[in-house]
PDB file of C-alpha atoms in Angstrom:
ATOM      1  CA  MET G  13      38.218 -38.394  -1.911  1.00 55.00           C
ATOM      2  CA  ALA G  14      34.972 -37.689   0.398  1.00 57.00           C
ATOM      3  CA  SER G  15      37.506 -35.660   2.703  1.00 67.00           C
ATOM      4  CA  ASP G  16      38.529 -33.413  -0.198  1.00 75.00           C
ATOM      5  CA  LEU G  17      34.944 -32.082  -0.404  1.00 81.00           C
ATOM      6  CA  ASP G  18      34.262 -28.634   1.565  1.00 80.00           C
ATOM      7  CA  PHE G  19      30.346 -28.770   2.648  1.00 84.00           C
ATOM      8  CA  SER G  20      30.639 -25.325   4.733  1.00 85.00           C
ATOM      9  CA  PRO G  21      28.737 -22.515   3.815  1.00 85.00           C
ATOM     10  CA  PRO G  22      30.459 -20.171   1.501  1.00 86.00           C
ATOM     11  CA  GLU G  23      31.694 -16.812   3.179  1.00 90.00           C
ATOM     12  CA  VAL G  24      29.215 -13.938   2.684  1.00 88.00           C
ATOM     13  CA  PRO G  25      30.515 -10.343   3.831  1.00 91.00           C
ATOM     14  CA  GLU G  26      28.371  -8.726   6.465  1.00 93.00           C
ATOM     15  CA  PRO G  27      26.039  -6.210   4.611  1.00 91.00           C
ATOM     16  CA  THR G  28      27.252  -2.363   5.584  1.00 95.00           C
ATOM     17  CA  PHE G  29      24.776   0.053   6.899  1.00 96.00           C
ATOM     18  CA  LEU G  30      24.092   1.704   3.437  1.00 97.00           C
ATOM     19  CA  GLU G  31      23.008  -1.973   2.373  1.00 96.00           C
ATOM     20  CA  ASN G  32      20.847  -2.367   5.367  1.00 96.00           C
ATOM     21  CA  LEU G  33      19.342   1.324   4.955  1.00 97.00           C
ATOM     22  CA  LEU G  34      18.497   0.524   1.433  1.00 97.00           C
ATOM     23  CA  ARG G  35      17.033  -3.135   1.895  1.00 97.00           C
ATOM     24  CA  TYR G  36      14.773  -1.782   4.893  1.00 97.00           C
ATOM     25  CA  GLY G  37      13.904   1.209   2.719  1.00 98.00           C
ATOM     26  CA  LEU G  38      12.937  -1.145  -0.052  1.00 98.00           C
ATOM     27  CA  PHE G  39      10.531  -3.098   2.291  1.00 98.00           C
ATOM     28  CA  LEU G  40       9.111  -0.049   3.512  1.00 98.00           C
ATOM     29  CA  GLY G  41       8.233   1.160   0.243  1.00 98.00           C
ATOM     30  CA  ALA G  42       6.555  -1.918  -0.711  1.00 98.00           C
ATOM     31  CA  ILE G  43       4.315  -2.074   2.272  1.00 98.00           C
ATOM     32  CA  PHE G  44       3.449   1.633   1.477  1.00 98.00           C
ATOM     33  CA  GLN G  45       2.573   0.581  -2.355  1.00 98.00           C
ATOM     34  CA  LEU G  46       0.637  -2.057  -0.820  1.00 97.00           C
ATOM     35  CA  ILE G  47      -1.217   0.028   1.475  1.00 96.00           C
ATOM     36  CA  CYS G  48      -2.222   2.579  -1.303  1.00 95.00           C
ATOM     37  CA  VAL G  49      -3.657  -0.426  -3.465  1.00 96.00           C
ATOM     38  CA  LEU G  50      -5.581  -1.653  -0.648  1.00 95.00           C
ATOM     39  CA  ALA G  51      -6.821   1.747  -0.051  1.00 93.00           C
ATOM     40  CA  ILE G  52      -8.045   1.611  -3.873  1.00 93.00           C
ATOM     41  CA  ILE G  53      -9.232  -1.676  -3.837  1.00 94.00           C
ATOM     42  CA  VAL G  54     -11.198  -1.832  -0.468  1.00 90.00           C
ATOM     43  CA  PRO G  55     -14.327   0.935  -0.083  1.00 85.00           C
ATOM     44  CA  VAL G  56     -14.114   2.800   2.974  1.00 81.00           C
ATOM     45  CA  PRO G  57     -17.901   3.674   4.361  1.00 82.00           C
ATOM     46  CA  LYS G  58     -18.174   7.480   4.531  1.00 80.00           C
ATOM     47  CA  SER G  59     -19.182   9.207   7.816  1.00 76.00           C
ATOM     48  CA  HIS G  60     -22.582  10.809   8.561  1.00 68.00           C
ATOM     49  CA  GLU G  61     -20.971  14.384   8.464  1.00 61.00           C
ATOM     50  CA  VAL G  62     -19.670  13.881   4.841  1.00 49.00           C
ATOM     51  CA  GLU G  63     -23.012  12.284   3.558  1.00 50.00           C
ATOM     52  CA  ALA G  64     -24.909  15.548   5.260  1.00 50.00           C
ATOM     53  CA  GLU G  65     -23.033  18.148   3.127  1.00 52.00           C
ATOM     54  CA  PRO G  66     -23.966  16.736  -0.558  1.00 54.00           C
ATOM     55  CA  SER G  67     -27.575  16.887   0.306  1.00 54.00           C
ATOM     56  CA  GLU G  68     -27.425  20.274   1.108  1.00 54.00           C
ATOM     57  CA  PRO G  69     -28.635  22.331  -1.861  1.00 55.00           C
ATOM     58  CA  ARG G  70     -25.950  24.352  -3.267  1.00 56.00           C
ATOM     59  CA  SER G  71     -25.921  27.369  -5.825  1.00 55.00           C
ATOM     60  CA  ALA G  72     -23.444  27.472  -8.685  1.00 53.00           C
ATOM     61  CA  GLU G  73     -22.978  31.263  -7.763  1.00 51.00           C
ATOM     62  CA  VAL G  74     -21.748  30.315  -4.372  1.00 52.00           C
ATOM     63  CA  THR G  75     -18.921  28.207  -5.461  1.00 52.00           C
ATOM     64  CA  ARG G  76     -17.656  30.563  -7.905  1.00 53.00           C
ATOM     65  CA  LYS G  77     -17.552  33.689  -5.701  1.00 53.00           C
ATOM     66  CA  PRO G  78     -14.767  32.302  -3.619  1.00 52.00           C
ATOM     67  CA  LYS G  79     -12.725  31.228  -6.754  1.00 52.00           C
ATOM     68  CA  ALA G  80     -13.212  34.680  -8.286  1.00 51.00           C
ATOM     69  CA  VAL G  81     -12.144  36.409  -5.188  1.00 52.00           C
ATOM     70  CA  ALA G  82      -9.118  34.350  -5.115  1.00 53.00           C
ATOM     71  CA  LEU G  83      -8.086  35.121  -8.604  1.00 51.00           C
ATOM     72  CA  SER G  84      -8.618  38.452  -8.547  1.00 55.00           C
ATOM     73  CA  ALA G  85      -6.766  38.767  -5.083  1.00 54.00           C
ATOM     74  CA  SER G  86      -3.754  37.062  -6.768  1.00 59.00           C
ATOM     75  CA  LYS G  87      -3.744  39.464  -9.801  1.00 65.00           C
ATOM     76  CA  ARG G  88      -2.332  43.139  -9.491  1.00 64.00           C
ATOM     77  CA  PRO G  89      -4.851  45.566 -11.034  1.00 62.00           C
ATOM     78  CA  LYS G  90      -3.393  46.916 -14.363  1.00 67.00           C
ATOM     79  CA  LYS G  91      -2.250  50.402 -14.303  1.00 69.00           C
ATOM     80  CA  GLU G  92      -4.387  52.884 -16.540  1.00 74.00           C
ATOM     81  CA  SER G  93      -2.140  54.957 -18.758  1.00 77.00           C
ATOM     82  CA  LYS G  94      -3.092  58.048 -20.914  1.00 75.00           C
ATOM     83  CA  LYS G  95      -3.579  57.014 -24.686  1.00 73.00           C
ATOM     84  CA  LYS G  96      -0.694  58.550 -26.909  1.00 78.00           C
ATOM     85  CA  ARG G  97      -2.188  60.631 -29.828  1.00 72.00           C
TER      86      ARG G  97
END
């Protein structure tokens, strides 16, 4: 009766190219997610250049002017039409 039992491993087909691609793609995605989560959790010290900029006084007008120029450049001027009477 002991000779009737087959203890050999089951036959598993070799994974195809697409299965391997999916498998390693999922591993890379998981590693990328871990890196993103660690980037949020672990604080990174700022460089001296970045710290120097906020200490300089900025006026609200200086920051608003480039936005106004960018908005007006994207919009076309309205054509003036004569009023019909």
